């Protein structure tokens, strides 16, 4: 009795503590997991086989769960009947399971995720719907890649092939809508877009699908993204083939549903496979491994065992297999950490209204959060690759294979990896050990066989029969009609700006239908600010012409990359006079003057060194010798040097130098003549300050922004401004001048000025450009044409087409050149004479080397004591008369006259006598 009472007390306390809870042992013999699948589908059948294969391997290995057996309870649901499938799934949640594999359908996964959160049961789902997030659903564990990554791979393929618009066809449910939303975001990041998207119900009739494809055929895009399930997707391919939409020009990209179907089905009808030739599809990348090979090798036996002998393993089979192993490994860690399996009723699910739903039958997994924590921390390698979850709850390193359907099978043409975000022919696992290289230049795919059995990449678009026609405003100019004008005979628009626009449109990867709408009467130039306002108000879809990009206009519209650089300049009448008293210095650049002067001195010094010992004209006091060097060197400029050269080396250097002087002198004379002729045409106005400080009238072109610029930026009174409408009015107003009713100058943009100066040569540009702008095409805010045309204009500039258009319409004559530019072009630069100076310098160096070599040999032969000081004195000494007589025997008589003895000769001591004779220094 004493022992029984404490036992009763303990039992009572346990019952009171647990209430209505259902408790199991910490290491129970059996643990149940659940699976929610549609077994009559390809993915559901493969998943069922993978779950049972994983359970067999886990339960046959005693080291995994240490004697605990893992069992599965499967619920067959209907993905196409959403309501029935949800009810079936909710009924299944009444079962006490510690985790659920599935469901495969996005709609059911959303509902069950709410229930899993409430019951704290981890949901190991391979649904790819991107909106299923572990942030909203903490107990949702995605065990396959999200559609966010798949759509990023699709966008990378679209961008790699330079397509800008696509058509999206999708099944109209959570899976389809959310997948296309992810695709839209991914394409936008690549500056591409979905031009047309159309959904259809999962149970759509044949007539509905045909109407859908017909509407797609009317669109301009020929790149079609198909995001559906296997059954409706195959129907669409079959009907598209009958409608000739699987031929040349079309591009079909199917998401991973197609690869999953083709991988899993061993016998695909020949008609089905032939109707999708050239299609691209994606497949989640599973690295090759021994574990993968082992699962493939035993799959046939497993599929026969579970009545799915016609199904082979696909990527979802690998992911589901590893999902079960993830639960098993997490459960083992859960038990090791002291976890136990127990369930409790949820008081919030009691039916207080007396209904018949029996929600109270659902139980909460008491330790569900702890098991979820263990699942998030798993880290192992399975047949699907490395199984590990990142901070957001997704598998690390998601990657996809890009596959081309060819013949009776599929060929991998490349890979996409989220690690780099690029396409590559190298498997992703080979990149993980290296830093990610995100340069688009490194992208590469193997060649594709496109629909129609062609290897040439389709353009991706055609001109649609029902596309919106853009209204493009064109200024109908009165003057400077070379830029843009309306042809009075045909009514068409033509000119420089029109050619640039049409050539840029031809480079776009999609068609643009448009019509030109003339703006202005043609009797005077229109005001361009009003044209931009019409673009802003959507009266026009764009404006093309000689439209300057100003700050005021960029507030109202987006502009393309400028296709011509321009700025405001001043036109003024010219007068003839030399602008500077130092014009004679302009033929040479500063470098040329410096190097030429330096070489005059260098040559003078070299000749002095070579002649100093033997030529009396190069001797004397230091002062006299310095004067001789300077006089001799600079007198060679006029060939007026009086000193004769006696040495062979000195004469050689002098001949080369005189040739250089002859070339330089002739070039200087020609350049100075040209510059003085150009400088005769000069304006009295030096720049913008002269306009601001004067009260005289200033002209501007009608419709130009120059009027507002001078008033607002330069503070020039509006009363001083005169509107001029044509080049003739320009010339007349400048000719009359301000005193006779004309203007002192005209402010206009450089392209107009260059065209004007090609005809009127007595007018010139004063100063330089005082603004820096360009002309561009205007479009409404955030228009994709603005970005794409900017890229096209840059291409025109790089391939030279922009310059050819410029030469066609705006080729100017001689009068258009800027005088300052002509002066600069006539200046002689050091680069032009570098060869001459090099030859002369080399001759000087070689002559000095030969001379000092001879002197050193003589010094070594005749001087007993050797020192640098004695050698310098030896070189400086005058050559003895005996030797000079020998040297002068070959010279003319006039050259052999004895020079008078200098003071140096008197003061120099007599040479020592050796063996009774004076030393002969020449040996």
Coordinates of C-alpha atoms in Angstrom, one line a residue, residues 136-710:
X136 CA 5.7 34.1 -44.6
X137 CA 5.7 30.4 -43.9
X138 CA 8.5 29.5 -41.5
X139 CA 7.7 25.8 -41.6
X140 CA 7.8 25.7 -45.5
X141 CA 11.1 24.2 -46.5
X142 CA 11.8 24.3 -50.3
X143 CA 13.8 21.3 -51.4
X144 CA 14.1 22.2 -55.1
X145 CA 15.2 25.5 -56.8
X146 CA 12.7 28.4 -56.8
X147 CA 11.2 29.8 -60.0
X148 CA 13.1 33.0 -59.1
X149 CA 16.3 31.3 -60.3
X150 CA 14.7 29.5 -63.2
X151 CA 13.3 32.8 -64.6
X152 CA 16.6 34.5 -64.1
X153 CA 18.1 31.7 -66.3
X154 CA 15.4 32.2 -68.9
X155 CA 16.1 36.0 -68.9
X156 CA 19.8 35.3 -69.3
X157 CA 19.1 33.2 -72.4
X158 CA 16.9 36.0 -73.9
X159 CA 19.5 38.6 -73.2
X160 CA 22.4 36.4 -74.5
X161 CA 20.6 36.2 -77.9
X162 CA 19.9 40.0 -78.0
X163 CA 16.1 39.6 -77.9
X164 CA 14.3 42.5 -76.2
X165 CA 10.7 41.4 -76.2
X166 CA 9.1 38.1 -75.5
X167 CA 5.6 36.6 -75.4
X168 CA 4.6 34.6 -72.3
X169 CA 2.0 31.8 -72.3
X170 CA 1.2 30.4 -68.9
X171 CA -1.4 28.3 -67.0
X172 CA -3.6 30.7 -65.1
X173 CA -3.1 29.5 -61.5
X174 CA -0.7 30.4 -58.7
X175 CA 2.2 28.5 -60.3
X176 CA 1.7 30.1 -63.7
X177 CA 1.0 33.7 -62.6
X178 CA 3.7 33.9 -60.0
X179 CA 6.2 32.3 -62.4
X180 CA 5.5 34.9 -65.1
X181 CA 5.7 37.7 -62.5
X182 CA 9.2 36.5 -61.6
X183 CA 10.1 36.3 -65.3
X184 CA 8.9 39.9 -65.8
X185 CA 11.2 41.1 -63.0
X186 CA 14.2 39.1 -64.4
X187 CA 13.7 40.5 -67.9
X188 CA 13.4 44.0 -66.6
X189 CA 16.7 43.7 -64.9
X190 CA 18.1 42.8 -68.4
X191 CA 16.3 45.7 -70.0
X192 CA 14.0 43.3 -71.8
X193 CA 10.2 43.0 -71.4
X194 CA 7.2 40.8 -71.9
X195 CA 5.3 42.5 -74.8
X196 CA 2.3 40.1 -74.6
X197 CA 1.3 37.6 -72.0
X198 CA -1.7 35.4 -72.0
X199 CA -3.0 32.8 -69.6
X200 CA -5.4 29.9 -69.9
X201 CA -7.1 27.6 -67.4
X202 CA -5.6 24.2 -66.7
X203 CA -8.7 22.4 -68.2
X204 CA -8.9 24.7 -71.3
X205 CA -10.6 23.3 -74.3
X206 CA -8.9 22.7 -77.7
X207 CA -10.7 25.7 -79.3
X208 CA -9.5 28.0 -76.5
X209 CA -5.9 26.9 -77.0
X210 CA -6.1 27.4 -80.7
X211 CA -7.5 30.9 -80.3
X212 CA -4.7 31.6 -77.8
X213 CA -2.0 30.6 -80.3
X214 CA -3.7 32.6 -83.1
X215 CA -3.6 35.7 -81.0
X216 CA 0.1 35.0 -80.2
X217 CA 0.9 34.7 -83.9
X218 CA -0.5 38.3 -84.5
X219 CA 2.1 39.7 -82.0
X220 CA 5.5 41.1 -83.1
X221 CA 7.5 38.9 -80.7
X222 CA 8.5 35.5 -82.0
X223 CA 10.2 34.5 -78.7
X224 CA 7.6 32.5 -76.8
X225 CA 8.1 31.5 -73.1
X226 CA 5.9 28.5 -72.2
X227 CA 5.3 28.1 -68.4
X228 CA 2.7 25.4 -67.9
X229 CA 2.3 21.8 -66.8
X230 CA 3.2 18.8 -68.9
X231 CA -0.3 18.0 -70.2
X232 CA -1.4 21.4 -71.4
X233 CA 2.1 22.2 -72.6
X234 CA 2.3 19.2 -74.9
X235 CA -1.1 20.1 -76.3
X236 CA 0.1 23.6 -77.1
X237 CA 3.2 22.3 -78.9
X238 CA 1.0 19.9 -81.0
X239 CA -1.4 22.7 -82.0
X240 CA 1.4 25.2 -82.7
X241 CA 3.0 22.7 -85.0
X242 CA -0.3 22.4 -87.0
X243 CA -0.5 26.2 -87.1
X244 CA 3.1 26.4 -88.6
X245 CA 4.3 28.1 -85.5
X246 CA 7.2 25.7 -85.0
X247 CA 9.1 26.8 -88.1
X248 CA 11.7 29.4 -89.1
X249 CA 11.7 32.6 -87.2
X250 CA 10.0 31.2 -84.0
X251 CA 11.8 30.7 -80.7
X252 CA 10.2 28.5 -78.0
X253 CA 11.5 28.3 -74.5
X254 CA 9.8 25.9 -72.2
X255 CA 10.4 25.9 -68.4
X256 CA 11.6 22.8 -66.6
X257 CA 8.2 21.0 -67.0
X258 CA 9.3 19.8 -70.4
X259 CA 12.7 18.4 -69.4
X260 CA 11.0 16.7 -66.4
X261 CA 8.5 15.1 -68.6
X262 CA 11.0 13.9 -71.3
X263 CA 13.4 12.6 -68.6
X264 CA 10.8 10.7 -66.8
X265 CA 8.9 9.1 -69.7
X266 CA 10.7 6.2 -71.4
X267 CA 8.3 6.1 -74.4
X268 CA 7.4 9.6 -75.8
X269 CA 5.3 9.3 -79.0
X270 CA 7.3 10.1 -82.1
X271 CA 4.7 12.6 -83.2
X272 CA 5.1 14.5 -79.9
X273 CA 8.9 14.7 -80.0
X274 CA 8.9 15.7 -83.7
X275 CA 6.5 18.6 -83.0
X276 CA 8.9 20.3 -80.6
X277 CA 12.2 20.2 -82.6
X278 CA 14.5 23.2 -81.8
X279 CA 12.7 24.0 -78.6
X280 CA 14.9 25.2 -75.7
X281 CA 14.1 24.0 -72.1
X282 CA 15.6 24.1 -68.7
X283 CA 16.6 21.4 -66.3
X284 CA 17.8 21.9 -62.7
X285 CA 21.4 20.9 -62.7
X286 CA 22.3 17.7 -60.8
X287 CA 26.1 17.1 -60.7
X288 CA 27.3 13.7 -61.8
X289 CA 28.3 11.5 -58.8
X290 CA 28.5 7.9 -57.7
X291 CA 25.4 8.4 -55.5
X292 CA 23.5 9.7 -58.5
X293 CA 24.5 6.7 -60.6
X294 CA 23.6 4.2 -57.9
X295 CA 20.0 5.7 -57.6
X296 CA 19.6 5.6 -61.4
X297 CA 20.8 2.0 -61.6
X298 CA 18.3 0.7 -59.0
X299 CA 15.4 3.0 -60.2
X300 CA 14.0 0.4 -62.6
X301 CA 13.5 -2.1 -59.9
X302 CA 11.9 0.5 -57.6
X303 CA 9.5 1.8 -60.3
X304 CA 8.3 -1.8 -61.0
X305 CA 7.9 -2.5 -57.4
X306 CA 5.6 0.5 -56.9
X307 CA 3.6 0.1 -60.2
X308 CA 5.3 2.9 -62.1
X309 CA 7.4 0.8 -64.5
X310 CA 7.1 3.4 -67.3
X311 CA 8.7 6.2 -65.3
X312 CA 12.4 7.0 -65.1
X313 CA 14.1 9.2 -62.6
X314 CA 14.2 13.0 -63.3
X315 CA 15.5 15.9 -61.3
X316 CA 12.5 16.0 -59.1
X317 CA 13.1 12.3 -58.2
X318 CA 16.6 13.3 -56.9
X319 CA 15.3 16.2 -54.9
X320 CA 12.5 14.2 -53.3
X321 CA 14.9 11.4 -52.4
X322 CA 17.2 13.8 -50.7
X323 CA 14.2 15.5 -49.0
X324 CA 13.4 12.3 -47.1
X325 CA 17.0 11.9 -46.2
X326 CA 17.0 15.5 -44.9
X327 CA 14.1 14.6 -42.6
X328 CA 15.9 11.4 -41.4
X329 CA 19.2 13.2 -40.7
X330 CA 17.5 16.1 -38.9
X331 CA 15.4 13.6 -36.9
X332 CA 18.5 11.7 -35.8
X333 CA 20.0 15.0 -34.6
X334 CA 16.7 15.9 -33.0
X335 CA 16.7 12.6 -30.9
X336 CA 20.4 13.1 -30.0
X337 CA 19.5 16.5 -28.6
X338 CA 16.9 15.0 -26.4
X339 CA 13.9 15.6 -28.6
X340 CA 10.7 13.6 -28.2
X341 CA 7.6 13.1 -30.4
X342 CA 4.4 14.4 -28.8
X343 CA 1.2 16.0 -30.2
X344 CA -1.3 18.3 -28.5
X345 CA -4.7 19.5 -29.4
X346 CA -5.0 23.1 -30.6
X347 CA -7.7 24.9 -28.5
X348 CA -8.1 27.5 -31.3
X349 CA -9.3 24.8 -33.7
X350 CA -12.2 23.7 -31.5
X351 CA -15.5 24.1 -33.3
X352 CA -17.4 26.5 -31.0
X353 CA -20.3 26.9 -33.4
X354 CA -21.3 23.3 -33.3
X355 CA -20.3 22.6 -37.0
X356 CA -19.2 19.3 -38.5
X357 CA -15.7 20.1 -39.8
X358 CA -14.0 18.4 -36.8
X359 CA -11.0 20.7 -36.9
X360 CA -10.2 19.7 -33.3
X361 CA -8.8 16.4 -34.7
X362 CA -5.7 18.3 -35.9
X363 CA -2.8 18.1 -33.5
X364 CA 0.2 20.4 -32.9
X365 CA 3.6 18.8 -33.1
X366 CA 5.0 20.0 -29.7
X367 CA 8.7 19.9 -30.8
X368 CA 8.1 21.0 -34.3
X369 CA 10.2 24.1 -34.1
X370 CA 13.1 22.1 -32.7
X371 CA 12.9 19.6 -35.6
X372 CA 12.6 22.5 -38.1
X373 CA 15.8 24.0 -36.6
X374 CA 17.6 20.7 -37.2
X375 CA 16.3 20.5 -40.8
X376 CA 17.7 24.0 -41.5
X377 CA 21.1 22.9 -40.3
X378 CA 21.5 19.7 -42.4
X379 CA 24.7 19.6 -44.5
X380 CA 25.3 16.5 -46.5
X381 CA 25.8 15.3 -50.1
X382 CA 23.1 13.2 -51.8
X383 CA 22.2 12.2 -55.3
X384 CA 20.9 15.7 -56.0
X385 CA 24.2 17.2 -54.9
X386 CA 25.2 19.3 -51.9
X387 CA 22.1 19.6 -49.6
X388 CA 22.4 22.8 -47.5
X389 CA 20.1 25.7 -46.9
X390 CA 21.0 29.4 -47.0
X391 CA 19.7 32.1 -44.7
X392 CA 16.6 32.6 -46.8
X393 CA 15.7 28.9 -46.6
X394 CA 16.7 28.0 -50.2
X395 CA 19.2 25.4 -51.4
X396 CA 22.6 26.8 -51.9
X397 CA 24.1 27.2 -55.5
X398 CA 20.9 26.8 -57.6
X399 CA 21.9 26.1 -61.2
X400 CA 20.2 25.1 -64.5
X401 CA 21.1 23.3 -67.7
X402 CA 20.1 24.9 -71.0
X403 CA 18.8 22.1 -73.2
X404 CA 18.0 21.9 -76.9
X405 CA 15.5 19.4 -78.1
X406 CA 17.0 17.7 -81.2
X407 CA 16.0 14.5 -83.0
X408 CA 14.8 11.9 -80.5
X409 CA 16.5 13.4 -77.5
X410 CA 18.0 16.5 -75.8
X411 CA 21.4 18.1 -75.9
X412 CA 22.8 20.3 -73.2
X413 CA 24.1 23.6 -74.7
X414 CA 25.3 25.3 -71.5
X415 CA 24.6 26.0 -67.9
X416 CA 23.3 28.9 -65.8
X417 CA 24.4 29.3 -62.2
X418 CA 23.2 31.7 -59.6
X419 CA 26.8 31.8 -58.4
X420 CA 27.9 34.0 -61.3
X421 CA 24.5 34.8 -62.8
X422 CA 26.0 34.0 -66.3
X423 CA 25.7 31.4 -69.0
X424 CA 28.6 29.1 -69.5
X425 CA 29.6 25.8 -71.1
X426 CA 31.5 24.9 -68.0
X427 CA 29.6 22.9 -65.3
X428 CA 28.7 25.1 -62.3
X429 CA 30.5 22.9 -59.8
X430 CA 33.8 23.7 -61.5
X431 CA 33.3 27.4 -60.8
X432 CA 32.5 27.2 -57.0
X433 CA 36.2 27.0 -56.1
X434 CA 36.9 30.3 -57.9
X435 CA 35.8 33.9 -57.3
X436 CA 32.6 34.6 -59.3
X437 CA 33.3 36.2 -62.7
X438 CA 30.3 38.4 -63.6
X439 CA 31.6 39.8 -66.8
X440 CA 29.0 39.4 -69.6
X441 CA 31.9 39.0 -72.1
X442 CA 32.5 35.6 -70.6
X443 CA 29.1 34.2 -71.4
X444 CA 29.0 31.3 -73.9
X445 CA 26.6 28.6 -75.1
X446 CA 27.1 25.9 -77.7
X447 CA 25.4 26.2 -81.0
X448 CA 21.6 25.7 -81.1
X449 CA 19.4 24.0 -83.8
X450 CA 16.4 26.3 -83.8
X451 CA 12.8 25.5 -85.0
X452 CA 12.9 25.0 -88.7
X453 CA 16.1 23.0 -88.4
X454 CA 18.3 26.1 -88.8
X455 CA 21.5 27.0 -87.0
X456 CA 21.0 30.7 -87.7
X457 CA 19.7 32.5 -84.7
X458 CA 16.2 33.9 -85.3
X459 CA 15.7 37.7 -85.2
X460 CA 13.0 37.1 -82.6
X461 CA 10.4 39.5 -84.0
X462 CA 8.4 40.4 -87.1
X463 CA 6.3 43.4 -88.1
X464 CA 2.9 42.8 -86.5
X465 CA -0.3 43.2 -88.3
X466 CA -2.1 44.9 -85.4
X467 CA 0.7 46.8 -83.6
X468 CA 0.2 50.4 -82.5
X469 CA 1.6 52.9 -84.9
X470 CA 3.8 55.5 -83.1
X471 CA 3.2 59.2 -83.9
X472 CA 6.6 60.8 -84.3
X473 CA 6.7 64.6 -84.4
X474 CA 9.0 66.1 -87.0
X475 CA 9.8 69.9 -87.1
X476 CA 8.8 71.3 -90.5
X477 CA 11.7 73.7 -90.9
X478 CA 11.9 76.8 -93.2
X479 CA 15.7 77.3 -93.1
X480 CA 18.6 74.9 -92.9
X481 CA 16.4 72.2 -94.6
X482 CA 19.4 69.9 -94.8
X483 CA 18.7 68.8 -91.3
X484 CA 15.0 68.0 -91.6
X485 CA 12.2 69.1 -93.9
X486 CA 9.1 68.0 -95.6
X487 CA 9.3 67.1 -99.3
X488 CA 6.6 69.3 -101.0
X489 CA 6.2 66.8 -103.9
X490 CA 5.9 63.5 -102.1
X491 CA 5.0 64.7 -98.6
X492 CA 7.6 62.6 -97.0
X493 CA 10.2 63.8 -94.4
X494 CA 13.9 63.8 -95.2
X495 CA 17.2 65.2 -94.0
X496 CA 20.1 64.4 -91.9
X497 CA 18.1 63.8 -88.7
X498 CA 15.6 61.5 -90.5
X499 CA 18.4 59.3 -91.9
X500 CA 20.0 59.0 -88.4
X501 CA 16.6 58.0 -87.0
X502 CA 15.7 55.4 -89.6
X503 CA 19.2 53.9 -89.6
X504 CA 19.1 53.6 -85.8
X505 CA 15.6 51.9 -85.9
X506 CA 17.1 49.3 -88.3
X507 CA 19.5 48.2 -85.6
X508 CA 16.8 47.5 -83.0
X509 CA 16.1 43.9 -82.2
X510 CA 12.3 44.4 -82.6
X511 CA 10.0 46.2 -85.0
X512 CA 8.7 49.7 -84.6
X513 CA 5.8 50.9 -86.7
X514 CA 5.5 54.7 -86.9
X515 CA 4.3 57.6 -88.9
X516 CA 5.9 61.1 -89.1
X517 CA 3.7 64.0 -88.0
X518 CA 5.0 67.3 -89.3
X519 CA 5.1 70.1 -86.7
X520 CA 5.0 73.6 -88.0
X521 CA 3.8 75.4 -91.1
X522 CA 7.0 75.3 -93.1
X523 CA 7.0 79.0 -93.6
X524 CA 9.0 79.6 -90.5
X525 CA 11.0 77.4 -88.0
X526 CA 8.8 76.0 -85.3
X527 CA 9.4 76.5 -81.6
X528 CA 10.9 73.2 -80.3
X529 CA 9.8 73.7 -76.7
X530 CA 6.2 73.3 -77.8
X531 CA 7.1 70.2 -79.6
X532 CA 8.6 68.7 -76.4
X533 CA 5.4 69.7 -74.5
X534 CA 3.4 67.6 -77.0
X535 CA 5.6 64.6 -76.3
X536 CA 5.1 65.1 -72.5
X537 CA 1.3 65.3 -72.9
X538 CA 1.3 62.1 -75.0
X539 CA -0.1 63.9 -78.0
X540 CA 3.0 62.5 -79.7
X541 CA 4.9 59.3 -79.0
X542 CA 8.3 60.9 -79.8
X543 CA 10.0 63.8 -81.5
X544 CA 12.8 63.5 -84.1
X545 CA 14.8 66.3 -85.5
X546 CA 17.5 68.8 -84.7
X547 CA 16.4 69.1 -81.1
X548 CA 18.9 70.4 -78.6
X549 CA 19.1 68.6 -75.3
X550 CA 18.6 71.3 -72.7
X551 CA 18.0 71.1 -69.0
X552 CA 14.5 72.6 -69.4
X553 CA 13.5 70.0 -72.0
X554 CA 15.0 67.0 -70.0
X555 CA 12.5 67.8 -67.2
X556 CA 9.6 67.0 -69.6
X557 CA 11.0 64.2 -71.7
X558 CA 13.7 61.6 -72.0
X559 CA 16.4 62.1 -74.7
X560 CA 18.5 59.6 -76.5
X561 CA 22.3 59.7 -76.7
X562 CA 23.2 62.8 -78.7
X563 CA 23.9 61.9 -82.4
X564 CA 25.8 65.2 -83.0
X565 CA 27.7 67.4 -80.6
X566 CA 26.8 71.1 -80.7
X567 CA 27.1 74.3 -78.8
X568 CA 26.3 77.9 -79.1
X569 CA 28.9 80.0 -81.0
X570 CA 29.1 83.7 -82.2
X571 CA 28.9 84.7 -85.8
X572 CA 30.4 88.1 -86.6
X573 CA 31.7 89.9 -89.8
X574 CA 35.4 89.7 -90.4
X575 CA 38.0 92.4 -91.1
X576 CA 41.5 92.1 -92.5
X577 CA 44.4 92.7 -90.1
X578 CA 47.1 90.8 -88.2
X579 CA 45.9 90.0 -84.8
X580 CA 49.3 90.0 -83.0
X581 CA 52.7 91.5 -83.3
X582 CA 54.2 88.1 -82.5
X583 CA 52.7 86.3 -85.5
X584 CA 56.2 85.4 -86.7
X585 CA 56.5 82.9 -83.7
X586 CA 53.4 80.9 -84.7
X587 CA 54.9 78.7 -87.4
X588 CA 56.7 76.6 -84.7
X589 CA 55.3 75.1 -81.6
X590 CA 57.1 75.9 -78.3
X591 CA 58.8 72.5 -78.3
X592 CA 60.0 73.1 -81.9
X593 CA 61.5 76.4 -81.0
X594 CA 63.3 75.1 -77.9
X595 CA 64.7 72.0 -79.6
X596 CA 65.9 74.0 -82.7
X597 CA 67.6 76.6 -80.5
X598 CA 69.3 73.8 -78.4
X599 CA 70.6 72.1 -81.6
X600 CA 72.1 75.4 -82.8
X601 CA 74.2 75.6 -79.6
X602 CA 75.0 71.9 -79.6
X603 CA 76.3 72.0 -83.2
X604 CA 78.4 75.1 -82.4
X605 CA 80.0 73.4 -79.4
X606 CA 80.7 70.2 -81.3
X607 CA 82.3 72.1 -84.2
X608 CA 84.4 74.1 -81.7
X609 CA 85.6 70.9 -80.0
X610 CA 86.6 69.4 -83.3
X611 CA 88.4 72.5 -84.6
X612 CA 89.9 73.9 -81.4
X613 CA 93.4 72.2 -81.7
X614 CA 94.1 72.8 -85.3
X615 CA 92.0 75.9 -86.3
X616 CA 93.3 79.3 -85.1
X617 CA 89.8 80.8 -85.8
X618 CA 88.4 78.7 -83.0
X619 CA 91.1 79.7 -80.4
X620 CA 91.7 82.7 -78.3
X621 CA 90.6 83.9 -74.9
X622 CA 87.6 82.2 -73.2
X623 CA 85.5 85.2 -73.9
X624 CA 86.5 85.1 -77.6
X625 CA 85.9 81.4 -77.8
X626 CA 82.3 81.8 -76.3
X627 CA 81.6 84.5 -78.8
X628 CA 82.9 82.4 -81.6
X629 CA 80.7 79.4 -80.6
X630 CA 77.5 81.5 -80.5
X631 CA 78.3 83.4 -83.7
X632 CA 79.3 80.4 -85.6
X633 CA 76.2 78.3 -84.5
X634 CA 73.5 81.0 -85.2
X635 CA 75.1 82.4 -88.3
X636 CA 74.6 79.0 -90.0
X637 CA 70.9 79.8 -90.0
X638 CA 71.6 82.3 -92.8
X639 CA 74.7 80.3 -94.2
X640 CA 76.8 83.4 -93.2
X641 CA 79.4 81.8 -91.0
X642 CA 83.0 83.2 -91.6
X643 CA 85.0 80.5 -89.8
X644 CA 86.5 77.8 -92.0
X645 CA 86.5 74.2 -90.9
X646 CA 89.8 72.3 -91.2
X647 CA 89.0 68.9 -89.8
X648 CA 87.2 66.2 -91.7
X649 CA 84.9 65.4 -88.8
X650 CA 84.0 69.1 -88.3
X651 CA 83.2 69.5 -92.0
X652 CA 81.0 66.3 -91.9
X653 CA 79.0 67.6 -88.9
X654 CA 78.6 71.0 -90.6
X655 CA 77.3 69.6 -93.9
X656 CA 74.6 67.6 -92.1
X657 CA 73.6 70.6 -89.9
X658 CA 73.4 72.9 -92.9
X659 CA 71.0 70.4 -94.6
X660 CA 68.8 70.4 -91.5
X661 CA 68.8 74.2 -91.4
X662 CA 67.8 74.4 -95.0
X663 CA 64.8 72.1 -94.4
X664 CA 63.7 74.1 -91.3
X665 CA 64.2 77.5 -92.9
X666 CA 62.1 76.5 -96.0
X667 CA 59.3 75.0 -93.8
X668 CA 59.2 78.1 -91.6
X669 CA 58.8 80.4 -94.5
X670 CA 56.0 78.4 -96.0
X671 CA 54.1 78.1 -92.7
X672 CA 54.4 81.8 -91.8
X673 CA 53.1 82.7 -95.2
X674 CA 50.0 80.5 -94.7
X675 CA 49.3 81.7 -91.2
X676 CA 49.6 85.4 -92.1
X677 CA 47.1 84.8 -95.0
X678 CA 44.6 83.1 -92.6
X679 CA 45.0 85.8 -90.0
X680 CA 43.9 88.5 -92.4
X681 CA 40.3 87.3 -91.7
X682 CA 39.4 88.2 -88.1
X683 CA 36.4 89.4 -86.2
X684 CA 36.2 92.5 -83.9
X685 CA 34.3 90.4 -81.3
X686 CA 36.5 88.1 -79.2
X687 CA 33.9 86.3 -77.2
X688 CA 30.7 86.3 -75.2
X689 CA 31.9 89.1 -72.9
X690 CA 31.9 91.5 -75.8
X691 CA 28.2 90.8 -76.4
X692 CA 27.3 91.2 -72.8
X693 CA 29.2 94.5 -72.4
X694 CA 27.6 96.0 -75.6
X695 CA 24.2 97.5 -76.2
X696 CA 24.1 96.6 -79.9
X697 CA 21.5 94.1 -81.3
X698 CA 22.2 90.4 -81.3
X699 CA 20.6 87.9 -83.7
X700 CA 19.3 84.4 -83.1
X701 CA 17.5 81.7 -85.1
X702 CA 13.8 81.5 -84.9
X703 CA 12.7 78.6 -82.7
X704 CA 16.2 78.1 -81.2
X705 CA 16.8 77.9 -77.4
X706 CA 19.5 80.5 -77.9
X707 CA 17.0 83.3 -77.1
X708 CA 16.1 82.0 -73.7
X709 CA 19.8 81.1 -73.0
X710 CA 21.0 84.7 -73.7

